[in-house]
XYZ file of N, CA, C and O in Angstrom:
800
model
N 0.733 -1.287 -0.633
C 0.082 0.215 0.047
C 0.619 1.335 -0.055
O 0.631 2.296 -0.764
N 1.599 1.088 1.144
C 2.212 2.623 0.648
C 3.481 2.753 -0.452
O 3.429 3.572 -0.741
N 4.055 1.694 -0.997
C 4.576 1.491 -1.858
C 3.503 2.437 -3.455
O 4.334 2.938 -4.265
N 2.183 2.107 -3.617
C 1.698 2.510 -4.147
C 1.200 4.509 -4.354
O 1.019 4.895 -4.875
N 0.532 3.947 -2.408
C 0.270 5.804 -2.180
C 1.391 6.617 -2.116
O 1.544 7.643 -2.673
N 2.635 6.470 -1.710
C 3.944 7.500 -1.229
C 4.981 7.327 -2.469
O 5.701 7.717 -2.592
N 5.138 5.617 -2.966
C 6.283 5.799 -3.520
C 7.535 4.262 -3.573
O 7.201 3.734 -2.306
N 8.100 3.867 -4.109
C 9.204 2.622 -3.514
C 10.132 2.615 -2.855
O 11.007 3.611 -3.768
N 10.935 1.443 -2.340
C 12.249 1.881 -2.339
C 13.138 3.390 -1.747
O 13.913 3.974 -2.029
N 11.822 3.670 -1.291
C 12.667 5.228 -0.709
C 12.136 5.875 -1.717
O 13.504 7.109 -1.395
N 11.947 5.788 -2.775
C 11.324 6.821 -3.898
C 10.298 7.721 -3.580
O 9.777 7.015 -3.048
N 9.826 8.372 -4.787
C 8.642 9.201 -4.923
C 8.108 8.437 -6.441
O 7.076 8.612 -6.990
N 8.331 7.584 -6.963
C 8.062 6.270 -7.948
C 6.752 5.721 -7.746
O 7.617 5.197 -6.384
N 5.918 5.848 -7.215
C 4.552 5.110 -7.020
C 4.967 3.908 -7.916
O 4.708 4.120 -9.374
N 4.561 2.299 -7.446
C 3.890 1.334 -8.147
C 2.131 1.221 -8.288
O 1.591 2.442 -8.743
N 2.027 1.168 -10.109
C 0.589 0.930 -10.469
C 0.223 -0.755 -10.569
O -1.497 -0.899 -10.415
N 0.453 -1.652 -9.449
C 0.230 -2.723 -9.890
C 0.816 -3.498 -9.125
O 1.438 -3.226 -8.386
N -0.035 -4.256 -8.600
C 0.064 -5.220 -7.157
C 0.236 -6.493 -7.745
O -0.941 -7.440 -8.599
N 2.255 -6.880 -7.717
C 1.680 -8.513 -8.258
C 3.408 -7.971 -9.434
O 4.127 -6.891 -9.267
N 3.954 -9.345 -9.945
C 3.228 -10.688 -10.181
C 3.417 -10.764 -8.809
O 4.374 -11.321 -8.865
N 2.282 -11.512 -8.598
C 2.199 -11.928 -7.149
C 2.638 -13.555 -7.664
O 1.460 -14.270 -7.898
N 3.812 -13.812 -7.512
C 4.224 -15.937 -7.633
C 3.852 -16.838 -6.943
O 3.503 -16.747 -5.268
N 2.770 -17.652 -7.223
C 2.215 -18.700 -6.237
C 2.627 -20.005 -6.632
O 3.165 -20.291 -8.275
N 3.793 -20.788 -5.908
C 4.089 -22.472 -6.619
C 2.252 -23.618 -6.164
O 1.150 -22.975 -6.287
N 2.630 -24.425 -6.538
C 1.754 -25.672 -6.541
C 2.410 -26.783 -5.723
O 3.631 -27.537 -6.639
N 2.139 -27.394 -4.855
C 1.235 -27.227 -4.158
C 1.201 -25.651 -3.303
O 2.458 -25.108 -3.266
N 0.078 -24.359 -3.225
C 0.364 -23.535 -2.679
C 0.825 -23.962 -1.077
O 0.332 -24.358 -0.015
N 2.128 -22.758 -0.869
C 2.544 -22.960 0.744
C 1.827 -21.864 1.619
O 0.647 -20.805 0.640
N 1.864 -21.829 2.601
C 1.080 -20.758 3.692
C 1.167 -19.532 3.374
O -0.008 -18.734 3.463
N 2.711 -19.278 3.303
C 2.717 -18.030 3.362
C 2.689 -17.388 2.046
O 2.129 -16.039 1.712
N 2.343 -17.831 0.861
C 1.798 -17.718 -0.900
C 0.169 -17.346 -0.072
O 0.594 -16.172 -0.273
N -0.537 -18.293 0.913
C -1.582 -17.706 0.802
C -1.965 -16.829 1.300
O -2.958 -15.980 1.124
N -1.450 -16.233 2.673
C -1.512 -15.277 4.122
C -0.972 -13.513 2.507
O -1.376 -12.606 2.919
N 0.365 -13.944 1.508
C 0.396 -13.108 0.876
C -0.865 -12.979 -0.245
O -0.943 -11.560 -0.737
N -1.463 -13.321 -0.612
C -2.920 -13.379 -1.567
C -4.425 -12.950 -0.629
O -5.126 -11.667 -1.039
N -4.167 -13.137 -0.159
C -4.935 -12.452 1.681
C -5.158 -10.995 1.577
O -4.992 -10.010 1.715
N -3.325 -10.352 1.828
C -2.838 -9.693 2.161
C -3.396 -8.596 0.481
O -3.640 -7.983 0.378
N -2.530 -9.255 -0.535
C -3.269 -8.576 -1.635
C -4.513 -8.281 -2.230
O -4.810 -7.104 -2.044
N -5.089 -8.882 -1.401
C -7.139 -8.998 -1.405
C -6.947 -7.654 -0.934
O -8.102 -6.807 -1.059
N -6.935 -7.739 0.782
C -6.743 -6.541 1.433
C -6.205 -5.020 0.801
O -6.991 -4.028 1.279
N -5.234 -4.817 -0.091
C -4.525 -4.409 -0.503
C -5.101 -3.394 -2.023
O -5.794 -2.551 -1.571
N -5.887 -4.358 -2.452
C -6.856 -4.032 -3.448
C -8.038 -3.112 -2.887
O -8.238 -2.564 -3.589
N -8.595 -3.849 -1.718
C -9.791 -3.448 -1.785
C -9.335 -2.158 -1.009
O -10.649 -1.276 -1.151
N -8.340 -1.292 -0.277
C -7.746 -0.383 0.028
C -7.939 0.606 -0.902
O -8.370 1.796 -0.958
N -6.793 0.578 -1.966
C -6.719 1.145 -3.230
C -7.682 1.071 -4.632
O -7.511 2.206 -5.244
N -8.440 -0.081 -4.640
C -9.142 -0.340 -5.981
C -7.835 -0.849 -6.834
O -7.932 -0.168 -8.475
N -6.890 -1.180 -7.320
C -5.737 -1.238 -7.591
C -5.932 -2.266 -8.287
O -6.328 -3.352 -8.378
N -4.947 -2.994 -9.885
C -4.798 -3.611 -10.618
C -4.200 -4.792 -9.804
O -3.008 -4.352 -8.538
N -4.074 -6.263 -10.161
C -3.346 -6.915 -9.421
C -3.151 -8.127 -10.810
O -3.776 -8.338 -11.344
N -2.181 -8.444 -10.513
C -2.193 -9.608 -11.482
C -0.941 -11.024 -10.911
O -0.095 -10.621 -9.847
N -1.379 -11.909 -11.232
C -1.237 -13.478 -10.230
C -0.461 -14.422 -11.138
O -1.000 -14.800 -12.564
N 0.670 -14.769 -10.397
C 1.471 -15.977 -10.956
C 1.430 -17.250 -10.603
O 1.592 -17.560 -9.832
N 0.445 -17.953 -11.410
C -0.302 -19.041 -10.884
C 0.806 -20.361 -10.664
O 1.729 -20.530 -11.686
N 0.960 -21.515 -9.371
C 1.542 -22.590 -9.770
C 1.026 -23.131 -11.309
O 0.674 -23.510 -12.014
N 2.041 -23.837 -11.584
C 1.926 -25.161 -12.354
C 1.541 -25.936 -13.191
O 1.707 -27.021 -12.810
N 0.331 -26.105 -12.548
C -1.727 -26.979 -12.330
C -2.645 -25.853 -12.547
O -2.976 -25.398 -12.517
N -3.285 -27.110 -13.462
C -4.658 -26.492 -13.618
C -5.632 -25.903 -12.506
O -6.182 -25.775 -12.546
N -5.417 -26.817 -11.422
C -6.239 -26.634 -10.624
C -5.735 -25.141 -9.458
O -6.567 -24.815 -9.176
N -4.813 -24.627 -10.044
C -3.531 -24.103 -8.981
C -4.970 -22.030 -9.282
O -5.129 -21.559 -8.557
N -4.485 -21.674 -10.943
C -6.156 -20.579 -10.787
C -7.317 -20.556 -10.348
O -7.888 -19.438 -9.240
N -8.284 -21.813 -10.217
C -9.499 -21.811 -9.280
C -8.866 -21.339 -8.080
O -9.648 -20.848 -7.263
N -7.872 -21.821 -7.633
C -7.540 -22.188 -5.808
C -7.244 -20.449 -5.350
O -7.270 -20.021 -4.293
N -6.245 -20.098 -6.195
C -5.878 -18.487 -6.045
C -7.293 -17.573 -6.398
O -7.759 -16.607 -4.989
N -7.899 -17.678 -6.597
C -9.665 -17.112 -7.605
C -10.176 -17.432 -6.449
O -10.648 -15.781 -5.715
N -10.595 -18.374 -5.836
C -11.487 -18.180 -4.249
C -10.493 -17.770 -3.190
O -11.790 -16.905 -2.745
N -9.641 -18.023 -2.900
C -8.666 -17.642 -1.908
C -9.140 -16.159 -1.722
O -9.389 -15.017 -0.686
N -8.683 -15.579 -3.245
C -8.845 -14.117 -3.194
C -10.278 -13.456 -3.542
O -10.455 -12.862 -2.595
N -11.167 -14.581 -3.761
C -12.609 -13.793 -3.077
C -13.022 -13.984 -1.616
O -13.698 -12.627 -1.730
N -13.063 -14.542 -0.976
C -13.269 -14.909 0.317
C -12.525 -13.942 0.624
O -12.785 -13.439 2.078
N -11.221 -13.335 0.376
C -10.011 -12.400 1.222
C -11.264 -11.088 0.817
O -10.264 -9.430 0.896
N -11.739 -11.264 -0.059
C -12.769 -9.427 -0.872
C -11.871 -8.720 -1.582
O -12.391 -7.701 -2.667
N -11.182 -9.852 -2.541
C -10.560 -9.191 -3.534
C -11.771 -8.491 -4.593
O -12.853 -9.253 -4.355
N -11.455 -7.952 -6.063
C -11.612 -7.243 -7.021
C -11.802 -8.581 -7.634
O -10.538 -8.362 -8.966
N -11.975 -9.651 -8.063
C -11.803 -10.347 -9.523
C -11.738 -9.680 -10.934
O -10.890 -9.871 -11.582
N -12.627 -8.311 -10.468
C -12.634 -7.859 -12.866
C -11.494 -7.193 -12.131
O -11.534 -6.524 -14.021
N -10.526 -7.235 -11.365
C -9.127 -6.108 -11.988
C -8.742 -6.610 -11.548
O -6.900 -6.335 -11.330
N -8.071 -8.695 -11.658
C -7.292 -9.569 -11.399
C -6.515 -10.240 -12.775
O -7.566 -10.356 -13.305
N -5.619 -10.083 -12.989
C -5.418 -10.941 -14.024
C -4.847 -11.907 -13.802
O -3.865 -12.216 -12.955
N -4.486 -13.380 -14.261
C -4.095 -14.441 -13.905
C -3.419 -14.973 -15.079
O -3.661 -15.273 -16.108
N -2.440 -15.135 -15.573
C -1.144 -14.711 -16.187
C -0.579 -15.950 -16.726
O -1.138 -17.124 -15.947
N 0.405 -16.402 -17.095
C 0.677 -17.992 -18.064
C -0.239 -18.674 -18.018
O -0.656 -20.336 -17.808
N -1.849 -18.339 -18.439
C -2.802 -19.607 -18.645
C -2.435 -20.277 -20.331
O -2.925 -21.603 -20.205
N -1.377 -19.672 -21.031
C -0.777 -20.714 -21.945
C 0.203 -21.886 -21.367
O -0.364 -22.848 -22.379
N 0.719 -22.321 -20.301
C 0.906 -23.169 -19.433
C 0.284 -23.597 -18.510
O 0.355 -24.340 -18.102
N -0.840 -23.889 -18.421
C -1.719 -24.027 -17.230
C -2.838 -24.824 -17.240
O -2.842 -25.604 -16.634
N -3.742 -24.188 -17.779
C -5.229 -24.307 -18.719
C -5.087 -25.195 -19.813
O -5.257 -23.880 -20.360
N -5.206 -26.387 -20.137
C -5.316 -26.814 -21.771
C -6.802 -27.181 -22.076
O -6.840 -27.451 -22.902
N -7.454 -27.826 -21.483
C -8.717 -28.256 -21.218
C -9.706 -27.202 -21.370
O -9.906 -25.684 -21.232
N -10.728 -27.464 -22.804
C -11.437 -26.121 -22.954
C -11.916 -26.052 -22.330
O -12.473 -25.022 -22.332
N -13.351 -26.766 -21.586
C -14.067 -26.927 -20.788
C -13.757 -26.074 -19.910
O -14.436 -25.382 -18.723
N -12.599 -26.872 -19.052
C -11.896 -26.524 -17.975
C -11.954 -24.745 -17.815
O -11.634 -24.085 -17.604
N -11.436 -24.525 -18.975
C -10.535 -23.020 -19.116
C -12.186 -22.144 -18.964
O -12.202 -21.027 -19.285
N -12.826 -22.780 -19.792
C -14.453 -22.214 -20.027
C -14.907 -22.035 -18.135
O -15.639 -20.671 -18.198
N -14.926 -22.639 -18.240
C -15.165 -22.933 -16.872
C -14.419 -21.116 -15.574
O -15.129 -20.975 -15.043
N -13.364 -21.645 -15.999
C -12.256 -20.514 -14.799
C -12.964 -19.204 -15.464
O -12.808 -18.156 -15.062
N -12.875 -19.465 -16.732
C -13.693 -17.399 -17.051
C -14.383 -16.821 -16.781
O -14.193 -15.837 -16.184
N -15.523 -17.734 -16.622
C -17.058 -17.400 -15.349
C -16.476 -17.228 -14.340
O -16.957 -16.222 -14.123
N -15.468 -16.874 -14.146
C -15.195 -16.921 -12.136
C -14.887 -14.810 -12.615
O -14.653 -14.632 -11.538
N -14.150 -14.355 -13.983
C -14.568 -12.494 -13.977
C -13.592 -12.068 -13.676
O -13.103 -10.838 -14.234
N -12.008 -13.115 -13.656
C -10.787 -12.134 -13.879
C -10.309 -12.278 -15.286
O -11.135 -12.286 -16.231
N -9.344 -11.053 -16.006
C -8.838 -11.077 -16.782
C -7.681 -12.646 -16.959
O -6.964 -13.211 -16.727
N -7.998 -12.910 -18.226
C -7.799 -14.369 -19.231
C -6.149 -13.957 -19.810
O -5.893 -13.616 -20.737
N -5.010 -14.379 -18.910
C -3.700 -13.630 -20.292
C -2.696 -15.203 -21.004
O -2.872 -15.591 -19.756
N -2.820 -14.749 -22.365
C -1.512 -15.196 -22.845
C -0.417 -14.543 -22.841
O -0.517 -14.031 -23.539
N 0.323 -15.204 -22.249
C 1.510 -14.328 -22.521
C 2.616 -14.518 -22.653
O 3.567 -14.171 -22.022
N 2.862 -15.920 -23.087
C 4.799 -15.991 -23.233
C 4.540 -16.427 -25.038
O 4.880 -17.204 -25.500
N 4.002 -15.768 -25.318
C 4.376 -15.065 -26.649
C 5.335 -15.253 -27.175
O 6.570 -14.476 -26.714
N 5.942 -16.197 -28.765
C 7.022 -16.354 -28.527
C 8.163 -17.224 -27.892
O 9.580 -17.655 -28.287
N 7.090 -18.047 -26.810
C 7.694 -19.250 -26.105
C 7.624 -20.878 -27.077
O 6.523 -20.681 -26.413
N 8.272 -21.200 -27.728
C 8.236 -22.349 -28.049
C 8.820 -23.443 -28.207
O 10.331 -22.674 -28.942
N 9.319 -23.769 -27.355
C 9.988 -25.123 -26.853
C 9.572 -26.750 -26.530
O 8.620 -26.877 -26.329
N 10.212 -27.668 -27.417
C 10.011 -29.190 -26.522
C 9.748 -29.537 -25.899
O 8.987 -29.916 -25.029
N 11.266 -28.947 -25.248
C 11.091 -28.946 -23.402
C 11.507 -27.926 -22.746
O 12.285 -26.845 -22.536
N 9.777 -28.605 -21.236
C 9.049 -27.153 -20.695
C 10.461 -27.112 -19.216
O 9.674 -28.406 -18.436
N 11.720 -26.696 -19.088
C 12.727 -27.500 -18.152
C 11.425 -27.123 -16.759
O 11.993 -28.157 -15.540
N 10.678 -26.235 -16.498
C 9.669 -25.781 -14.870
C 8.380 -27.154 -15.290
O 8.493 -27.567 -13.691
N 8.013 -27.699 -15.917
C 7.473 -28.860 -15.825
C 7.541 -29.453 -17.040
O 6.578 -29.408 -18.154
N 8.667 -30.254 -17.412
C 8.425 -31.575 -18.446
C 7.496 -32.261 -18.955
O 7.266 -32.195 -19.825
N 6.037 -32.360 -18.023
C 5.077 -32.823 -18.662
C 4.306 -31.805 -19.257
O 3.507 -32.633 -20.062
N 4.073 -30.795 -19.397
C 3.443 -29.540 -20.087
C 4.106 -29.734 -21.186
O 5.358 -29.652 -21.794
N 3.079 -29.276 -22.208
C 3.512 -29.487 -23.800
C 2.949 -28.148 -23.770
O 2.165 -27.245 -23.753
N 4.190 -26.871 -24.323
C 4.253 -25.701 -24.242
C 3.597 -25.590 -25.653
O 3.992 -26.528 -26.617
N 2.555 -25.128 -25.521
C 2.187 -24.265 -26.806
C 2.902 -23.744 -28.079
O 3.542 -22.915 -27.611
N 2.326 -24.053 -28.938
C 3.454 -22.564 -30.243
C 1.827 -21.226 -30.049
O 1.143 -20.995 -29.697
N 2.349 -20.450 -30.757
C 2.015 -19.048 -31.326
C 1.036 -19.081 -32.227
O -0.034 -18.678 -32.145
N 0.731 -20.394 -32.871
C -0.310 -20.965 -33.552
C -1.548 -20.923 -32.449
O -2.658 -20.449 -32.615
N -1.318 -21.647 -31.726
C -2.355 -22.530 -30.730
C -2.891 -21.545 -29.916
O -3.744 -21.034 -29.642
N -1.543 -20.674 -29.114
C -2.573 -19.328 -28.118
C -3.432 -18.759 -29.103
O -4.463 -18.107 -28.265
N -3.093 -18.663 -30.363
C -3.765 -17.434 -30.918
C -5.546 -18.517 -31.504
O -6.691 -17.584 -31.010
N -5.374 -19.465 -31.832
C -6.335 -20.298 -31.540
C -7.441 -20.556 -30.715
O -8.126 -20.251 -30.119
N -6.508 -20.353 -29.753
C -7.355 -20.517 -27.493
C -7.456 -19.195 -27.700
O -8.880 -19.119 -27.314
N -7.132 -18.205 -28.392
C -7.918 -16.319 -28.178
C -9.135 -16.453 -29.413
O -9.602 -15.655 -28.213
N -9.002 -17.089 -29.890
C -9.973 -17.275 -30.711
C -11.547 -17.689 -30.296
O -12.283 -17.711 -30.933
N -11.409 -18.680 -29.630
C -12.393 -19.419 -29.146
C -12.623 -18.696 -28.124
O -14.096 -19.033 -28.003
N -11.786 -18.068 -27.216
C -12.008 -17.593 -25.860
C -13.571 -16.641 -26.681
O -14.342 -15.484 -25.419
N -12.759 -15.346 -27.766
C -13.941 -14.412 -28.214
C -15.279 -14.911 -28.363
O -15.954 -14.395 -28.610
N -14.407 -15.982 -29.359
C -15.831 -16.493 -30.291
C -17.517 -16.808 -28.802
O -18.574 -16.938 -29.008
N -16.306 -17.297 -28.026
C -17.231 -18.196 -26.517
C -17.646 -16.247 -25.337
O -18.413 -16.581 -24.473
N -17.150 -14.749 -25.969
C -17.582 -14.329 -25.712
C -17.199 -13.220 -24.172
O -16.848 -11.999 -24.207
N -15.778 -13.499 -24.454
C -15.079 -12.988 -23.380
C -13.677 -12.359 -24.086
O -12.163 -11.568 -23.057
N -14.229 -11.547 -24.995
C -13.027 -10.727 -25.548
C -12.588 -9.656 -24.937
O -11.565 -8.899 -24.630
N -13.477 -8.749 -23.606
C -13.775 -8.593 -22.924
C -12.609 -8.214 -21.698
O -11.781 -7.610 -20.704
N -12.057 -9.521 -21.759
C -11.187 -10.573 -20.688
C -10.337 -11.129 -21.093
O -9.057 -11.148 -19.951
N -9.336 -10.421 -22.037
C -8.178 -11.470 -22.688
C -7.153 -10.157 -22.766
O -8.057 -9.010 -23.019
N -5.863 -10.721 -22.205
C -4.846 -10.030 -22.231
C -3.918 -11.140 -23.356
O -3.853 -11.507 -23.058
N -2.840 -10.203 -23.779
C -1.755 -10.856 -23.955
C -0.467 -9.667 -23.821
O -0.068 -8.824 -23.235
N 0.558 -10.439 -24.307
C 1.796 -10.061 -23.358
C 3.316 -11.236 -24.416
O 3.014 -12.190 -24.707
N 4.669 -10.608 -24.477
C 5.387 -11.560 -24.247
C 6.065 -12.735 -23.020
O 6.801 -13.364 -23.177
N 5.774 -11.562 -21.957
C 6.754 -12.315 -20.771
C 8.411 -12.119 -20.834
O 8.902 -13.781 -20.934
N 8.894 -11.241 -21.804
C 10.353 -11.380 -22.078
C 11.524 -11.074 -21.094
O 10.698 -9.985 -20.150
N 11.712 -12.143 -20.049
C 12.162 -11.837 -19.142
C 13.881 -12.584 -18.720
O 14.651 -12.140 -17.560
N 14.514 -13.025 -20.233
C 15.976 -13.596 -19.954
C 16.389 -12.763 -21.585
O 15.560 -12.168 -22.818
N 17.653 -12.121 -21.207
C 18.137 -11.791 -22.626
C 18.640 -12.418 -23.843
O 18.278 -12.065 -25.046
N 18.162 -13.655 -23.460
C 18.027 -14.495 -25.291
C 16.702 -13.980 -25.883
O 16.487 -14.336 -27.189
N 16.091 -13.900 -24.756
C 14.523 -12.934 -25.738
C 14.549 -11.738 -26.452
O 13.297 -11.973 -27.684
N 15.451 -11.103 -25.964
C 15.920 -9.669 -27.026
C 16.092 -10.551 -28.863
O 17.039 -11.176 -28.323
N 16.228 -9.708 -29.746
C 16.675 -9.320 -30.737
C 17.894 -9.044 -30.827
O 18.602 -10.204 -31.687
N 18.245 -8.949 -30.037
C 19.824 -9.155 -29.546
C 20.623 -10.190 -30.025
O 21.584 -9.956 -30.326
N 20.154 -10.768 -28.937
C 20.578 -12.722 -28.681
C 20.156 -13.578 -29.386
O 19.653 -14.146 -28.578
N 19.077 -12.889 -30.503
C 18.375 -14.095 -31.194
C 17.034 -14.275 -30.844
O 16.470 -14.804 -31.682
N 16.199 -13.563 -30.566
C 14.794 -13.678 -29.798
C 14.056 -12.740 -30.739
O 14.494 -12.023 -31.165
N 12.717 -12.494 -30.440
C 11.708 -12.236 -31.028
C 12.031 -10.809 -30.590
O 11.207 -10.414 -31.412
N 12.363 -9.949 -29.386
C 11.799 -8.908 -28.723
C 10.543 -8.988 -28.291
O 9.727 -9.576 -28.549
N 10.231 -7.242 -28.287
C 9.233 -6.092 -27.759
C 8.444 -6.180 -28.992
O 7.279 -6.012 -28.796
N 8.735 -6.388 -29.860
C 7.671 -6.405 -31.038
C 7.555 -7.572 -32.180
O 6.412 -7.324 -32.590
N 7.277 -8.398 -30.952
C 6.929 -9.817 -31.910
C 5.281 -9.880 -31.607
O 5.213 -10.263 -32.574
N 4.514 -9.430 -30.986
C 2.812 -9.631 -31.239
C 2.821 -8.665 -31.971
O 1.970 -8.811 -32.768
N 3.045 -7.096 -32.166
C 2.936 -6.420 -32.960
C 3.243 -6.547 -34.848
O 2.870 -6.481 -36.132
N 4.444 -7.198 -35.062
C 4.637 -7.260 -36.244
C 4.740 -9.193 -36.410
O 3.984 -9.236 -37.845
N 4.054 -10.036 -35.609
C 3.805 -11.103 -35.571
C 2.893 -11.737 -35.624
O 1.881 -12.272 -36.246
N 2.066 -11.506 -34.944
C 1.480 -12.303 -33.705
C -0.274 -11.907 -34.260
O -1.195 -12.296 -34.729
N -0.437 -10.430 -34.464
C -1.255 -9.594 -34.851
C -1.819 -10.127 -36.316
O -2.797 -10.276 -36.547
N -0.804 -10.235 -37.228
C -1.374 -10.595 -38.658
C -1.674 -11.620 -38.629
O -2.307 -11.716 -39.045
N -0.699 -12.738 -37.457
C -1.385 -14.020 -37.607
C -3.449 -13.922 -37.018
O -4.224 -14.829 -38.056
N -3.098 -13.264 -36.294
C -4.991 -13.070 -35.225
C -6.096 -13.033 -36.720
O -7.292 -13.162 -36.840
N -5.252 -11.545 -37.524
C -6.208 -10.972 -38.833
C -6.429 -12.310 -39.549
O -7.487 -12.430 -39.989
N -5.507 -13.080 -39.701
C -5.336 -13.941 -40.353
C -6.715 -15.568 -40.113
O -7.497 -15.480 -41.290
N -6.382 -15.804 -38.898
C -7.004 -16.559 -38.091
C -8.807 -16.065 -37.992
O -9.550 -16.715 -37.452
N -8.863 -14.700 -38.634
C -10.967 -14.409 -38.301
C -10.560 -13.166 -37.523
O -11.988 -13.403 -36.682
N -10.192 -12.453 -36.475
C -9.722 -11.686 -35.644
C -9.941 -10.503 -35.546
O -9.147 -10.520 -36.735
N -11.195 -9.830 -35.290
C -11.583 -8.165 -36.480
C -10.638 -7.673 -35.865
O -10.019 -7.510 -33.930
N -9.939 -6.567 -36.630
C -9.434 -5.418 -35.328
C -9.809 -4.413 -34.630
O -9.187 -4.443 -33.407
N -11.332 -4.792 -34.655
C -11.558 -3.387 -33.107
C -11.578 -4.936 -31.936
O -11.853 -4.148 -31.332
N -11.890 -6.067 -32.260
C -10.874 -7.063 -30.986
C -10.096 -7.194 -30.305
O -9.626 -7.327 -30.030
N -8.918 -7.364 -31.878
C -7.847 -6.837 -31.680
C -7.012 -6.089 -30.992
O -6.160 -5.705 -29.828
N -8.350 -4.267 -31.171
C -7.884 -3.483 -30.800
C -8.320 -3.311 -28.856
O -7.381 -2.816 -27.983
N -9.251 -4.034 -28.682
C -9.951 -4.209 -27.175
C -8.714 -5.136 -26.472
O -8.518 -4.496 -25.434
N -8.745 -6.308 -27.400
C -6.935 -6.826 -26.309
C -5.933 -6.045 -26.110
O -5.305 -6.071 -24.958
N -5.768 -5.475 -27.270
C -4.055 -4.736 -27.481
C -4.151 -3.343 -25.918
O -3.478 -2.395 -25.851
N -5.272 -2.781 -26.884
C -5.618 -1.048 -25.773
C -6.338 -1.387 -25.394
O -6.601 -0.682 -23.873
N -8.144 -1.745 -25.142
C -8.889 -1.110 -23.542
C -8.810 -1.906 -22.824
O -9.181 -1.353 -21.750
N -8.688 -3.366 -22.724
C -8.621 -4.298 -22.292
C -7.344 -4.017 -21.223
O -7.742 -3.442 -19.708
N -6.122 -3.756 -21.381
C -5.000 -3.146 -20.600
C -5.532 -1.853 -19.769
O -4.993 -1.474 -18.828
N -5.822 -1.126 -20.626
C -6.792 0.650 -20.153
C -7.561 0.194 -19.137
O -7.028 0.868 -17.755
N -8.071 -0.488 -19.496
C -9.404 -0.992 -17.994
C -8.964 -1.469 -16.755
O -9.115 -1.396 -15.909
N -8.023 -2.420 -17.065
C -7.134 -3.262 -16.044
C -6.657 -1.839 -15.384
O -6.662 -2.229 -13.908
N -5.901 -1.519 -15.559
C -4.831 -0.780 -15.217
C -5.370 0.192 -14.681
O -4.492 1.470 -13.634
N -6.443 1.430 -14.662
C -7.249 2.018 -13.963
C -7.735 1.754 -12.829
O -8.300 0.719 -12.462
N -7.330 2.616 -11.303
C -7.744 2.639 -10.764
C -9.138 2.427 -10.385
O -9.886 3.872 -10.913
N -9.478 1.859 -9.330
C -11.525 2.123 -9.489
C -11.170 3.497 -8.424
O -10.502 3.348 -7.283
C-alpha cells in the first residue's frame, strides 16, 4: 500500500499494480497469506492485481477462491500464464466464468522441453491464437490480455529472440488471418489493458 501511495524503495516513484504475485503448486502457507494481503490492499486502493499461478490446472481456481474469500475485486485481477496452465477447453471456459482477466503471455516461447514442468507441452503461437479466437467466440473478448513475458536476454532481438515487437509484427497479422477482427484486436491490445490498469 505504501509503495502505491507514496513510492517504492525510498523513492517517490509509485507502483501501478500489485504483482506479479508468485504462487507455487501446491500453494504454501506464506503464499496464501500474501494473497490475502493482496486482496486487502486492493480493497483499500482499487488497484490492479496480477497473479503468477502454480503450474497445475487447479492453481488458478484455488487462487481466485482465496482472493474472493479475502474480498478482492476479481474484475481487476489478471491470471497470467494461462497458456502453460489450463489446456482443457471445458476447464478453461469454467475458469473464465470467474471473471478475472485471462492472460496469454508466453508469445514467442515455443520449445519441446519446458524445464520447469517437463510434463507440460508448451503450445505454439498458432495454438495460442486459436485459443484466443475460441475465447472471443465464447464471449470473453473483454477479459483477454496478451504479452510476451520477456524476462531473459536470449528473448531479446540482440541475442536472437523475437524481442518486444513480436506481438505487433507477427501475432497481430496471424490473428487477422485467423478471423479475429481489428476491433477485437484493439480491445485486447488497448482497451482491456487500459481498463485493468485504471484504479477504481
